[in-house]
Amino acid sequence: MAFLSLFIYFFVVGVATLWIAHAPRPLQQTLTASDLDNWLSSEASIARGALLDLIGNDGKWAEGAAPGVLVASPSLDPDCKSTYNGCSYSDTLANNALDFYTWTRDSSLVFKTLVEMFRAGDTDLLPVIQEWISSQARIQGIENPSGGLADGQGLGEAKFTAGETAFAGSWGRPQRDGPALRATTMIEFGWWLLSKGYHQVAANIVWPIIRNDLSYVAEYWNQPAFDLWEDLYGRSFFTLAATYRALTEASVFARSIGVSCAECESQAPQVLCLLQSFWTGRYIRSNLDTGRSGKDASTLLGVIHTFNPRSECDDATFQPCSARALANHFRLVDAFRDLYDINADRGQDQAVAIGRYPEDQFFGGNPWFLCTMAAAEQLYSAIYQWHHLESITITEVSLPFFQSLHPTAVPGIYSSSTELYHQLIDAVRTYADGFMRIVQTYASNNGSLAEQISKYDGSHVSANDLAWSYASLLAANRRRNAIAPPPWTNPGAPSVPSTCSATGVPGTYSLATISTWPPMDGFPTATAAPCQTPSSVSVTLELTASTVWGEDIRLVGSSLDLGNWELTRSITFSTDRYSSSQPIWWATIWLPAGQTAEYKYIRVREGYVVWEGGVNRQLNVPAVCGEKSLYRRETWQ
Ligand code: NOJ
C-alpha cells in the first residue's frame, strides 16, 4: 500500500513537472522594474562567465580549442541536424576533438563587447583579448575553400574548426562581414593601446592584422557574397554597414599610428552611397537582389553595430534614433507580431519575440534571443542619443513608431524641457524593457541562453549556450544602463556622394605573426602560449575532376594512413561541394606531422578502377611549430 501511494505520488509529481516544463510560459507576467534590474545584473555576470567558458584553451566548454578561439556554441549535434556540426567532416576525422567551430563574425562581435567592457575597467579581460588577436593572426593565414591570403580571398571564409584548421565542407561562401567586424574590434582595442602610450604595439602587432581585413573589404565590398545568416547571396545591409564603419574608423586610426589608409578614404563614401539604396521609404531592406520581403532583424544588428554616441540622429548612417531606423524598427517588429504562438495577445505598444526574418525555416523558423535583444538595444541607444541631443525630433517618417507608443504624438521637435519629451522617453524605455523581459521569461533558470526560442512554447531550440546570445545581453544591458560604446567617427553628418560608382581597389596582404605580447604596466599578462609542433596535421585535399553519375574519386598512397597502395583501403572523397561549373571533390585527413608519402587519385565505378596518369604525387606533411593544417588544390591528371 505504502509502495502504491509512493508510486501515485511520483507519477502525479512527475506528470505535473513534465507538463510545467513543456507548457507555454505566458509573456504577460507581472514582473516589476526591479525584477528586470535584478535579473539583468545577475544574468550579466552569468553571460560574462559563459563567454569565458567558450574561449580556448581554458574555457570549460572549449576543450580542444586553440588559445583565444571562441567557439560559437558548445553544441555537438550527434544527429547532424544543425549547421553547427559538419558531420561528413567530423566523420573523416580520426582524432575527433575538433567537432565545433569558430565563426569570424560571432567572435568579432563577442570580442567587440569584451573590449568595450575591458576599456570600461574590466581589466582581467586583457589576456583573453590578446589571445584572441593572436588567434586571428593565425586564422587569417589558413588556406581554405574560399582561398588563401595571397589575394585576400581566404579572409571571406566564415568558419574554422576550433583547433584552427579549415572547414572544407559545403557552406555559404564567401561571407564578407567577418573581416569588417574583426577590424572594428581590433581598432577599438587599438585606441586603448594608444591611450596608454603603447604605440608600437598598436602599430606593429595589431595594425598588420587590421590592414589585411581592410584590404579585403576595400577590394571586394562591391561584389556579392553570402549574408550574415549564411543563406542569401547578394549584397547585404548588415555587411555593408559594418564595412562602412570599419573603413571610416580605420582611416582615422591609421593616421594616429602614423600610416595612411588611402583605400579606406576612397571606398568609405562609395559604400555609404550604396547603403542608401537599402532604404525603401518605409523600412530598411536587408538584402538587395532577393525575392524576400527584406524585413529582417539583420537591419537592427546593422543599426546597433554602427551606433555612434556622438552622432546626430543621422539618416544616412541609419543611427539608432534616426527617423529611418525607428520606422524600420516599427515595421520589422510588426512583421513578427502574428508570426509566433508565443507572441499572441500582445498589444501594438508591447514588445514581441523577434526572429531573423519572417520567411525563416531554419529549425522551423523561431524567435532568436539575439534578435529580440537587438530590438531593445536599438531603443536604449536611441534614448542615449536623445539625452545627448537634449531633444526628440518626430518626422512623418518616424511618426508611426512614435504613435504606436504615444497615440497623440505629432511631428515636431521636443526639447528635454517639455513634458512630452519625458513621456516619450518613458514610453520607449518601457517598450524596450519589454523585449528584455521576453528574454528573461525564456532564459533557463540557470541563466543559459540558446540560439532560438521555440515559437510554440518558449523552450530552447538549436545550439545551446550561444556566445552571440550572451554578448547581446551584455551589450543591451550596458545601453540600458546608459553606457555608450566608444564613438567611432567625427561628429557631423558624413556626406553621401551624389552618384555612386562601383569601385573596389586591389589590396595588399601579408601574414601577421605575433610571437609574444609585451607586458603592460599594471595589467594582467597573457600567458605566452609556446608555439608547439603538432603531432598530427589536418591535410585537406581538394581535387577538380569532372565525373559521371556513379563514379567516385578516391586517393591511395604509399603510407599506412593513405592505404599502403591497397585499393580496399583507399580514402573516400566527398562531393558535397561538387557542381557542374566547379567539380570539386575533397577530403580532410589527419596525418602524422613530418610524414612523407606518394599518392595518386583513382576513379572507381561499379568495381572498375581508373588510375590518373603521370608520376606519383608527393606529400610532405609539415612538422613545424604552429602549422596545424595543410590545404592543397589539385586537378585530375
Ligand atoms: C547561424 C547564424 O545564421 C550565423 O549568423 C551565425 O554566425 C552562426 N549560426 C554561428 O552562430
XYZ file of C-alpha atoms and ligand atoms in Angstrom:
648
model
C 0.000 0.000 0.000
C 2.778 2.379 1.009
C 4.517 1.431 -2.197
C 1.343 2.187 -4.221
C 0.929 5.645 -2.618
C 4.557 6.426 -3.306
C 4.119 5.346 -6.890
C 0.997 7.516 -7.297
C 2.810 10.451 -5.684
C 5.801 10.233 -8.027
C 3.538 9.676 -11.021
C 1.469 12.787 -10.279
C 4.501 14.941 -9.449
C 6.333 13.621 -12.498
C 3.490 14.356 -14.884
C 2.971 17.793 -13.360
C 6.673 18.585 -13.698
C 6.718 17.404 -17.275
C 3.667 19.473 -18.039
C 5.177 22.550 -16.429
C 8.381 22.045 -18.366
C 6.519 21.900 -21.682
C 3.611 24.231 -21.083
C 3.918 27.563 -22.877
C 5.111 30.184 -20.454
C 2.900 33.247 -20.837
C 4.635 36.524 -21.564
C 2.157 38.522 -19.538
C 3.923 38.152 -16.269
C 3.651 40.677 -13.529
C 7.331 41.437 -13.380
C 8.252 44.703 -11.766
C 11.023 47.028 -12.949
C 13.289 45.811 -10.213
C 12.654 42.172 -11.190
C 14.202 43.016 -14.508
C 17.010 45.085 -12.943
C 17.921 42.270 -10.584
C 17.680 39.595 -13.214
C 19.799 41.576 -15.657
C 22.540 42.204 -13.166
C 22.832 38.525 -12.267
C 22.398 37.457 -15.906
C 25.181 39.828 -16.982
C 27.629 38.054 -14.736
C 26.410 34.656 -15.970
C 26.855 35.883 -19.557
C 30.400 37.095 -18.922
C 31.294 33.748 -17.351
C 29.683 31.815 -20.200
C 31.702 33.734 -22.776
C 34.952 32.926 -20.985
C 33.866 29.283 -20.848
C 33.553 29.328 -24.632
C 37.099 30.593 -25.266
C 40.073 28.248 -25.688
C 42.115 26.902 -24.298
C 40.952 27.308 -20.693
C 37.192 27.633 -21.209
C 35.362 24.612 -19.859
C 33.153 24.434 -22.970
C 36.020 24.977 -25.372
C 38.069 21.866 -24.887
C 40.416 21.401 -27.820
C 40.037 24.997 -28.965
C 43.246 26.919 -29.594
C 44.091 29.787 -27.196
C 41.850 32.789 -27.813
C 39.498 30.929 -30.147
C 35.830 31.454 -29.311
C 33.537 28.566 -30.154
C 30.094 29.709 -31.295
C 28.360 27.179 -29.056
C 29.346 24.017 -27.226
C 26.594 22.189 -29.148
C 27.660 18.917 -30.686
C 24.731 17.613 -32.589
C 25.014 13.839 -32.935
C 22.168 13.701 -35.437
C 23.792 16.273 -37.692
C 20.542 18.211 -37.755
C 22.032 21.595 -37.202
C 24.608 23.505 -39.160
C 26.936 23.561 -36.177
C 28.382 20.184 -36.885
C 29.846 19.289 -40.237
C 29.028 15.603 -39.964
C 30.745 14.356 -43.052
C 33.753 16.346 -41.949
C 33.835 15.058 -38.396
C 33.329 11.515 -39.650
C 36.556 11.903 -41.565
C 38.480 12.989 -38.524
C 40.218 10.245 -36.696
C 41.064 12.319 -33.640
C 37.725 13.926 -33.264
C 38.402 16.689 -30.749
C 37.522 19.417 -33.203
C 33.844 18.913 -33.578
C 32.959 22.533 -33.132
C 33.606 25.753 -34.893
C 34.544 29.355 -34.591
C 32.927 31.977 -36.798
C 34.798 35.211 -37.517
C 31.519 37.136 -37.295
C 30.425 35.726 -33.928
C 33.848 36.003 -32.366
C 34.412 39.579 -33.574
C 31.059 40.717 -32.209
C 31.625 38.948 -28.902
C 35.085 40.452 -28.543
C 33.762 43.874 -29.508
C 31.685 43.760 -26.332
C 34.522 42.278 -24.271
C 36.860 45.043 -25.475
C 34.237 47.630 -24.539
C 33.993 46.103 -21.054
C 37.764 45.978 -20.770
C 38.096 49.632 -21.721
C 35.485 50.435 -19.091
C 37.585 48.830 -16.356
C 37.197 45.040 -16.579
C 40.974 44.678 -16.776
C 41.001 40.899 -16.210
C 39.881 40.546 -19.798
C 43.203 41.741 -21.239
C 44.908 38.330 -21.624
C 41.939 36.783 -23.359
C 41.650 39.743 -25.739
C 45.328 39.478 -26.596
C 44.984 35.750 -27.193
C 42.017 36.339 -29.476
C 44.033 38.846 -31.514
C 46.895 36.336 -31.808
C 44.454 33.618 -32.879
C 43.030 35.855 -35.597
C 46.523 36.486 -36.994
C 46.908 32.710 -37.345
C 43.406 32.188 -38.737
C 43.986 34.841 -41.425
C 46.749 32.626 -42.784
C 44.741 29.377 -43.027
C 44.257 28.269 -46.618
C 40.587 27.285 -47.033
C 37.905 26.657 -49.667
C 37.410 30.424 -50.171
C 41.105 30.788 -51.000
C 44.266 31.956 -49.304
C 45.817 35.154 -48.021
C 47.875 35.977 -51.131
C 44.932 37.686 -52.862
C 42.876 38.066 -49.681
C 40.099 35.696 -50.820
C 40.633 33.320 -47.889
C 39.575 36.097 -45.486
C 35.999 35.651 -46.727
C 35.753 32.213 -45.126
C 33.106 32.283 -42.392
C 34.139 29.483 -40.061
C 37.077 27.362 -38.991
C 37.435 24.451 -36.644
C 38.100 25.378 -33.043
C 41.555 23.847 -33.475
C 42.344 26.425 -36.210
C 42.054 24.308 -39.319
C 39.944 24.857 -42.426
C 36.404 23.555 -42.708
C 36.277 22.043 -46.162
C 32.617 21.013 -46.406
C 29.979 22.822 -48.379
C 28.998 26.218 -46.938
C 27.796 29.698 -47.896
C 30.972 31.239 -49.336
C 32.291 33.855 -49.190
C 30.923 35.991 -46.343
C 32.414 39.476 -46.179
C 31.174 40.840 -42.867
C 33.745 38.940 -40.763
C 36.824 40.937 -41.817
C 34.979 44.244 -41.350
C 33.738 43.303 -37.870
C 37.154 41.987 -36.857
C 38.826 45.214 -37.990
C 36.402 47.251 -35.874
C 37.003 45.186 -32.747
C 40.759 45.423 -33.145
C 40.602 49.166 -33.786
C 38.611 49.518 -30.546
C 41.412 47.755 -28.742
C 43.978 49.752 -30.709
C 42.536 53.013 -29.374
C 43.036 51.744 -25.848
C 46.662 50.885 -26.649
C 47.239 54.385 -27.988
C 45.577 55.952 -24.955
C 48.066 54.122 -22.731
C 51.067 55.005 -24.863
C 51.575 51.554 -26.431
C 52.069 52.974 -29.922
C 54.491 50.291 -31.035
C 52.110 47.522 -30.005
C 49.260 49.177 -31.907
C 51.368 49.791 -35.000
C 53.439 46.612 -35.139
C 51.258 43.927 -33.570
C 47.636 44.876 -34.147
C 47.690 47.041 -37.294
C 49.103 44.341 -39.650
C 46.036 42.166 -38.913
C 43.643 45.092 -39.324
C 45.330 46.069 -42.576
C 44.678 42.661 -44.156
C 40.990 42.931 -43.278
C 40.756 46.492 -44.589
C 42.465 45.496 -47.811
C 39.890 42.736 -48.166
C 36.827 44.897 -47.603
C 38.183 47.734 -49.751
C 38.871 45.277 -52.573
C 35.743 43.117 -52.509
C 32.956 45.117 -50.822
C 31.146 45.683 -54.083
C 30.980 42.027 -55.046
C 28.126 39.759 -53.942
C 28.565 37.339 -51.058
C 26.531 35.388 -48.530
C 24.905 37.432 -45.810
C 25.373 37.065 -42.068
C 22.660 34.399 -41.883
C 24.684 32.429 -44.426
C 21.801 31.810 -46.769
C 21.259 34.752 -49.128
C 23.749 35.522 -51.867
C 23.861 39.156 -52.938
C 24.516 42.397 -51.115
C 23.521 42.813 -47.503
C 22.792 45.905 -45.439
C 24.484 44.460 -42.376
C 27.685 43.590 -44.241
C 27.892 46.986 -45.916
C 27.072 48.894 -42.721
C 29.888 47.002 -40.950
C 32.164 47.717 -43.925
C 31.384 51.428 -43.860
C 32.132 51.618 -40.171
C 35.420 49.720 -40.479
C 36.691 51.817 -43.380
C 35.668 55.091 -41.745
C 37.249 54.494 -38.361
C 40.311 52.838 -39.878
C 41.270 55.955 -41.788
C 41.319 57.959 -38.538
C 43.105 55.180 -36.645
C 45.715 54.753 -39.391
C 46.637 58.429 -39.170
C 47.002 58.116 -35.399
C 49.661 55.452 -35.774
C 51.479 57.399 -38.469
C 50.355 55.474 -41.549
C 47.590 56.095 -44.017
C 44.742 54.048 -45.395
C 44.080 55.565 -48.811
C 41.714 52.740 -49.750
C 39.632 53.429 -46.631
C 39.260 57.040 -47.613
C 38.408 56.329 -51.224
C 35.969 53.462 -50.588
C 34.043 54.549 -47.478
C 31.942 57.218 -49.265
C 31.086 54.756 -52.024
C 29.930 52.170 -49.500
C 27.799 54.818 -47.829
C 26.375 55.662 -51.239
C 25.302 52.064 -51.889
C 23.882 51.790 -48.358
C 21.289 54.425 -49.245
C 19.652 52.058 -51.722
C 18.595 49.762 -48.879
C 16.089 52.369 -47.703
C 12.660 51.642 -49.182
C 10.994 54.800 -47.886
C 9.263 52.792 -45.135
C 11.867 50.358 -43.814
C 15.414 49.163 -44.416
C 15.518 46.301 -46.898
C 18.059 43.813 -45.559
C 19.332 42.475 -48.884
C 19.406 43.721 -52.439
C 18.966 41.105 -55.135
C 16.443 38.916 -53.252
C 12.850 37.853 -53.596
C 12.191 38.108 -49.847
C 10.369 40.987 -48.159
C 13.682 42.263 -46.864
C 12.229 42.769 -43.389
C 14.989 41.189 -41.399
C 16.487 41.608 -37.929
C 19.907 41.954 -39.529
C 18.934 45.584 -40.127
C 18.615 46.064 -36.349
C 22.015 44.420 -35.944
C 23.489 46.794 -38.516
C 21.973 49.783 -36.713
C 23.308 48.801 -33.283
C 26.715 47.871 -34.628
C 27.154 51.305 -36.197
C 25.754 53.244 -33.234
C 27.900 56.297 -32.717
C 27.057 58.019 -29.430
C 28.398 61.349 -30.709
C 26.286 61.355 -33.818
C 23.089 63.237 -34.524
C 20.032 61.162 -35.456
C 21.597 60.815 -38.870
C 19.521 59.063 -41.548
C 22.381 58.465 -43.970
C 24.203 56.257 -41.456
C 20.952 54.838 -40.009
C 21.733 55.912 -36.441
C 19.507 54.287 -33.766
C 17.496 57.495 -33.214
C 17.217 58.355 -36.914
C 13.753 58.524 -38.439
C 14.700 55.742 -40.830
C 15.937 53.353 -38.146
C 12.860 53.981 -35.968
C 10.427 53.477 -38.854
C 12.321 50.309 -39.685
C 12.060 49.138 -36.065
C 8.306 49.671 -36.121
C 7.695 47.779 -39.396
C 10.109 44.997 -38.562
C 8.605 44.273 -35.144
C 5.170 44.333 -36.766
C 6.246 41.588 -39.155
C 6.752 39.262 -36.181
C 3.632 40.161 -34.165
C 1.349 37.486 -35.532
C 4.018 35.050 -36.570
C 4.694 33.085 -33.413
C 2.312 31.485 -30.895
C 4.291 32.932 -28.013
C 3.578 36.448 -29.352
C -0.196 36.013 -29.143
C -2.326 38.688 -27.485
C 0.278 41.398 -27.441
C -0.868 44.993 -27.960
C 0.683 47.333 -30.535
C 2.653 49.058 -27.779
C 4.061 45.806 -26.401
C 7.269 44.060 -27.323
C 7.228 40.691 -29.070
C 9.817 37.980 -29.635
C 11.809 38.623 -32.817
C 13.322 36.109 -35.240
C 15.820 36.526 -38.080
C 13.231 37.153 -40.822
C 9.598 36.116 -41.187
C 10.326 33.651 -44.026
C 12.982 31.804 -41.954
C 12.712 27.994 -41.972
C 15.880 27.118 -40.029
C 14.653 24.778 -37.259
C 11.140 25.677 -38.411
C 11.684 29.436 -38.011
C 11.667 30.698 -34.435
C 12.446 33.835 -32.468
C 16.108 34.301 -31.587
C 17.419 35.675 -28.310
C 19.935 37.915 -30.045
C 17.376 39.406 -32.460
C 14.939 40.139 -29.637
C 17.707 41.881 -27.684
C 18.809 43.855 -30.752
C 15.322 45.404 -30.811
C 15.832 46.550 -27.210
C 19.400 47.696 -27.763
C 18.465 49.990 -30.642
C 15.924 51.751 -28.447
C 18.239 52.122 -25.428
C 20.850 53.554 -27.807
C 18.309 55.965 -29.277
C 17.442 57.143 -25.762
C 21.145 57.762 -25.149
C 21.309 59.886 -28.292
C 18.176 61.891 -27.435
C 19.570 62.671 -23.995
C 22.831 63.749 -25.571
C 20.987 65.986 -28.063
C 18.508 67.135 -25.391
C 15.606 66.745 -27.799
C 13.489 64.283 -29.758
C 12.518 65.019 -33.344
C 9.441 63.344 -34.788
C 9.114 63.424 -38.575
C 6.492 61.982 -40.940
C 8.853 59.038 -41.426
C 9.194 58.163 -37.736
C 5.608 59.103 -36.796
C 4.173 55.534 -36.963
C 6.839 54.386 -34.498
C 6.063 57.150 -32.004
C 2.287 56.897 -32.425
C 2.355 53.193 -31.674
C 3.704 54.100 -28.232
C 2.078 57.504 -27.748
C -1.051 57.766 -29.946
C -1.292 61.557 -29.787
C 2.298 62.216 -30.900
C 2.659 64.541 -33.899
C 5.703 65.665 -35.899
C 7.801 68.289 -34.158
C 10.946 68.886 -32.149
C 10.521 68.281 -28.432
C 13.226 69.621 -26.197
C 14.137 67.957 -22.933
C 12.392 70.782 -21.088
C 8.985 69.660 -22.411
C 6.740 67.139 -20.773
C 6.200 65.231 -23.992
C 9.929 64.577 -24.244
C 9.844 62.750 -20.894
C 6.647 60.899 -21.739
C 8.189 59.678 -24.981
C 11.415 58.612 -23.266
C 9.409 56.671 -20.665
C 7.265 55.004 -23.314
C 10.272 53.996 -25.421
C 12.135 52.668 -22.394
C 9.166 50.642 -21.175
C 8.758 49.239 -24.663
C 12.482 48.372 -24.874
C 12.321 46.702 -21.457
C 9.516 44.567 -22.864
C 11.994 42.897 -25.239
C 14.358 42.201 -22.344
C 11.503 40.766 -20.280
C 10.826 38.295 -23.074
C 14.441 37.196 -22.793
C 14.081 36.993 -19.014
C 10.935 34.894 -19.387
C 12.526 32.365 -21.706
C 16.070 32.207 -20.331
C 16.721 28.962 -18.459
C 16.530 29.054 -14.706
C 20.296 28.724 -14.592
C 20.578 31.730 -16.919
C 21.599 29.878 -20.030
C 20.670 31.354 -23.398
C 20.420 29.213 -26.504
C 20.245 30.448 -30.076
C 16.483 30.168 -30.583
C 13.266 30.201 -28.563
C 10.559 27.789 -29.692
C 7.760 29.760 -31.309
C 5.268 27.307 -29.790
C 6.214 27.023 -26.140
C 9.300 29.125 -25.468
C 11.631 26.169 -24.925
C 15.190 26.385 -26.215
C 15.883 25.358 -29.802
C 19.061 24.716 -31.822
C 22.515 25.475 -30.442
C 22.687 25.829 -26.682
C 24.727 28.477 -24.880
C 25.263 30.567 -27.984
C 28.119 33.009 -27.419
C 26.434 35.671 -29.527
C 23.289 35.495 -27.346
C 25.365 36.206 -24.236
C 27.229 39.080 -25.905
C 23.885 40.571 -26.978
C 22.689 40.507 -23.406
C 25.822 42.244 -22.166
C 25.622 44.955 -24.821
C 21.882 45.579 -24.418
C 22.263 45.751 -20.661
C 25.057 48.297 -20.968
C 22.981 50.526 -23.247
C 20.048 50.135 -20.842
C 22.324 51.410 -18.096
C 23.165 54.399 -20.328
C 26.692 53.169 -21.007
C 27.579 54.052 -24.570
C 30.231 52.339 -26.684
C 33.228 54.471 -27.666
C 32.488 56.915 -30.504
C 33.860 55.860 -33.867
C 33.806 58.817 -36.156
C 33.958 62.575 -36.070
C 30.733 64.308 -35.190
C 28.779 65.795 -38.060
C 26.897 64.229 -40.902
C 29.106 62.339 -43.367
C 28.459 63.292 -46.940
C 26.926 60.845 -49.359
C 28.362 61.208 -52.883
C 25.767 62.431 -55.353
C 26.380 59.497 -57.701
C 27.539 56.070 -56.678
C 30.169 54.224 -58.612
C 31.024 50.544 -58.426
C 34.571 50.614 -57.188
C 36.984 48.450 -55.199
C 40.771 48.720 -55.066
C 43.329 45.890 -55.103
C 44.643 45.202 -51.616
C 47.991 44.114 -50.235
C 48.104 41.151 -47.903
C 50.767 39.642 -45.716
C 50.700 37.225 -42.844
C 50.823 38.926 -39.454
C 52.719 36.966 -36.843
C 52.560 37.591 -33.133
C 55.102 35.819 -31.011
C 54.550 37.470 -27.638
C 52.749 40.426 -26.139
C 54.924 42.802 -24.174
C 53.980 43.186 -20.506
C 51.700 46.136 -19.865
C 52.158 48.012 -16.623
C 49.547 47.213 -14.030
C 47.651 44.799 -16.287
C 47.490 41.011 -16.288
C 49.667 39.443 -18.962
C 48.652 36.824 -21.486
C 50.485 33.643 -20.664
C 52.504 33.335 -23.827
C 51.297 30.154 -25.471
C 54.523 28.464 -26.576
C 54.397 27.644 -30.253
C 54.156 23.865 -30.428
C 54.832 21.472 -33.236
C 51.606 19.481 -33.613
C 51.745 15.704 -33.570
C 49.220 15.476 -36.414
C 48.229 17.843 -39.186
C 44.861 18.297 -40.847
C 45.516 17.779 -44.551
C 42.710 18.898 -46.840
C 42.905 17.872 -50.465
C 40.618 19.451 -53.000
C 40.546 17.813 -56.416
C 38.915 19.285 -59.508
C 37.683 16.349 -61.567
C 34.527 16.069 -63.669
C 32.909 12.719 -63.064
C 29.888 10.874 -64.379
C 26.978 9.600 -62.308
C 28.016 6.621 -60.173
C 31.709 7.420 -60.390
C 33.698 8.077 -57.185
C 37.036 9.708 -56.571
C 39.413 8.143 -54.074
C 43.017 8.534 -53.061
C 45.549 5.876 -52.318
C 49.186 6.245 -51.375
C 52.358 4.762 -50.011
C 51.918 5.333 -46.261
C 49.788 3.249 -43.939
C 47.438 6.231 -43.437
C 46.993 6.541 -47.200
C 46.165 2.861 -47.649
C 49.601 1.439 -48.462
C 48.655 1.287 -52.180
C 45.827 -1.134 -51.342
C 42.656 -0.121 -53.186
C 40.425 -1.555 -50.482
C 41.991 0.910 -48.034
C 41.819 3.960 -50.294
C 40.379 7.214 -48.948
C 36.872 8.311 -49.868
C 36.329 11.855 -51.140
C 33.242 13.939 -50.558
C 31.018 15.513 -53.240
C 29.070 17.985 -51.152
C 30.731 20.912 -52.920
C 30.515 19.363 -56.406
C 28.740 21.297 -59.150
C 28.998 21.156 -62.936
C 30.799 24.509 -63.043
C 33.066 23.609 -60.104
C 33.523 19.844 -59.982
C 35.232 19.679 -56.589
C 35.939 16.506 -54.636
C 37.541 16.907 -51.234
C 38.686 15.100 -48.110
C 40.350 16.041 -44.865
C 42.735 13.502 -43.423
C 44.727 13.759 -40.212
C 48.299 12.686 -40.839
C 51.305 12.483 -38.542
C 53.394 15.667 -38.702
C 56.524 15.050 -40.761
C 55.119 12.104 -42.751
C 56.205 11.883 -46.366
C 54.301 9.777 -48.849
C 53.447 9.351 -52.516
C 49.884 9.107 -53.738
C 47.520 9.115 -56.697
C 43.849 9.704 -57.317
C 41.646 6.969 -58.729
C 38.175 6.886 -60.246
C 36.006 3.981 -59.141
C 32.811 2.970 -60.935
C 30.949 -0.279 -60.462
C 34.097 -2.007 -59.263
C 36.250 -0.696 -62.142
C 39.229 1.443 -61.229
C 40.940 4.044 -63.400
C 44.235 5.475 -62.167
C 45.208 9.019 -63.023
C 48.225 9.404 -65.315
C 51.620 10.967 -64.692
C 54.105 10.390 -61.931
C 53.086 9.833 -58.335
C 52.217 12.942 -56.359
C 54.393 13.776 -53.373
C 53.082 14.751 -49.936
C 55.322 16.241 -47.252
C 53.300 16.830 -44.112
C 54.871 19.775 -42.263
C 56.348 19.331 -38.806
C 56.597 22.984 -37.997
C 55.577 24.844 -34.882
C 52.098 26.338 -35.283
C 51.341 24.642 -38.634
C 48.296 22.541 -37.909
C 46.831 22.374 -41.352
C 47.757 21.918 -44.973
C 45.432 22.736 -47.862
C 46.035 21.640 -51.447
C 44.110 22.329 -54.615
C 44.804 19.841 -57.376
C 43.447 18.787 -60.748
C 42.986 15.277 -62.084
C 45.939 14.391 -64.308
C 23.908 30.652 -37.849
C 23.688 32.135 -37.977
O 22.778 32.401 -39.016
C 25.003 32.839 -38.249
O 24.777 34.222 -38.300
C 25.990 32.527 -37.147
O 27.223 33.124 -37.462
C 26.168 31.025 -36.979
N 24.887 30.372 -36.824
C 27.025 30.697 -35.761
O 26.460 31.230 -34.611
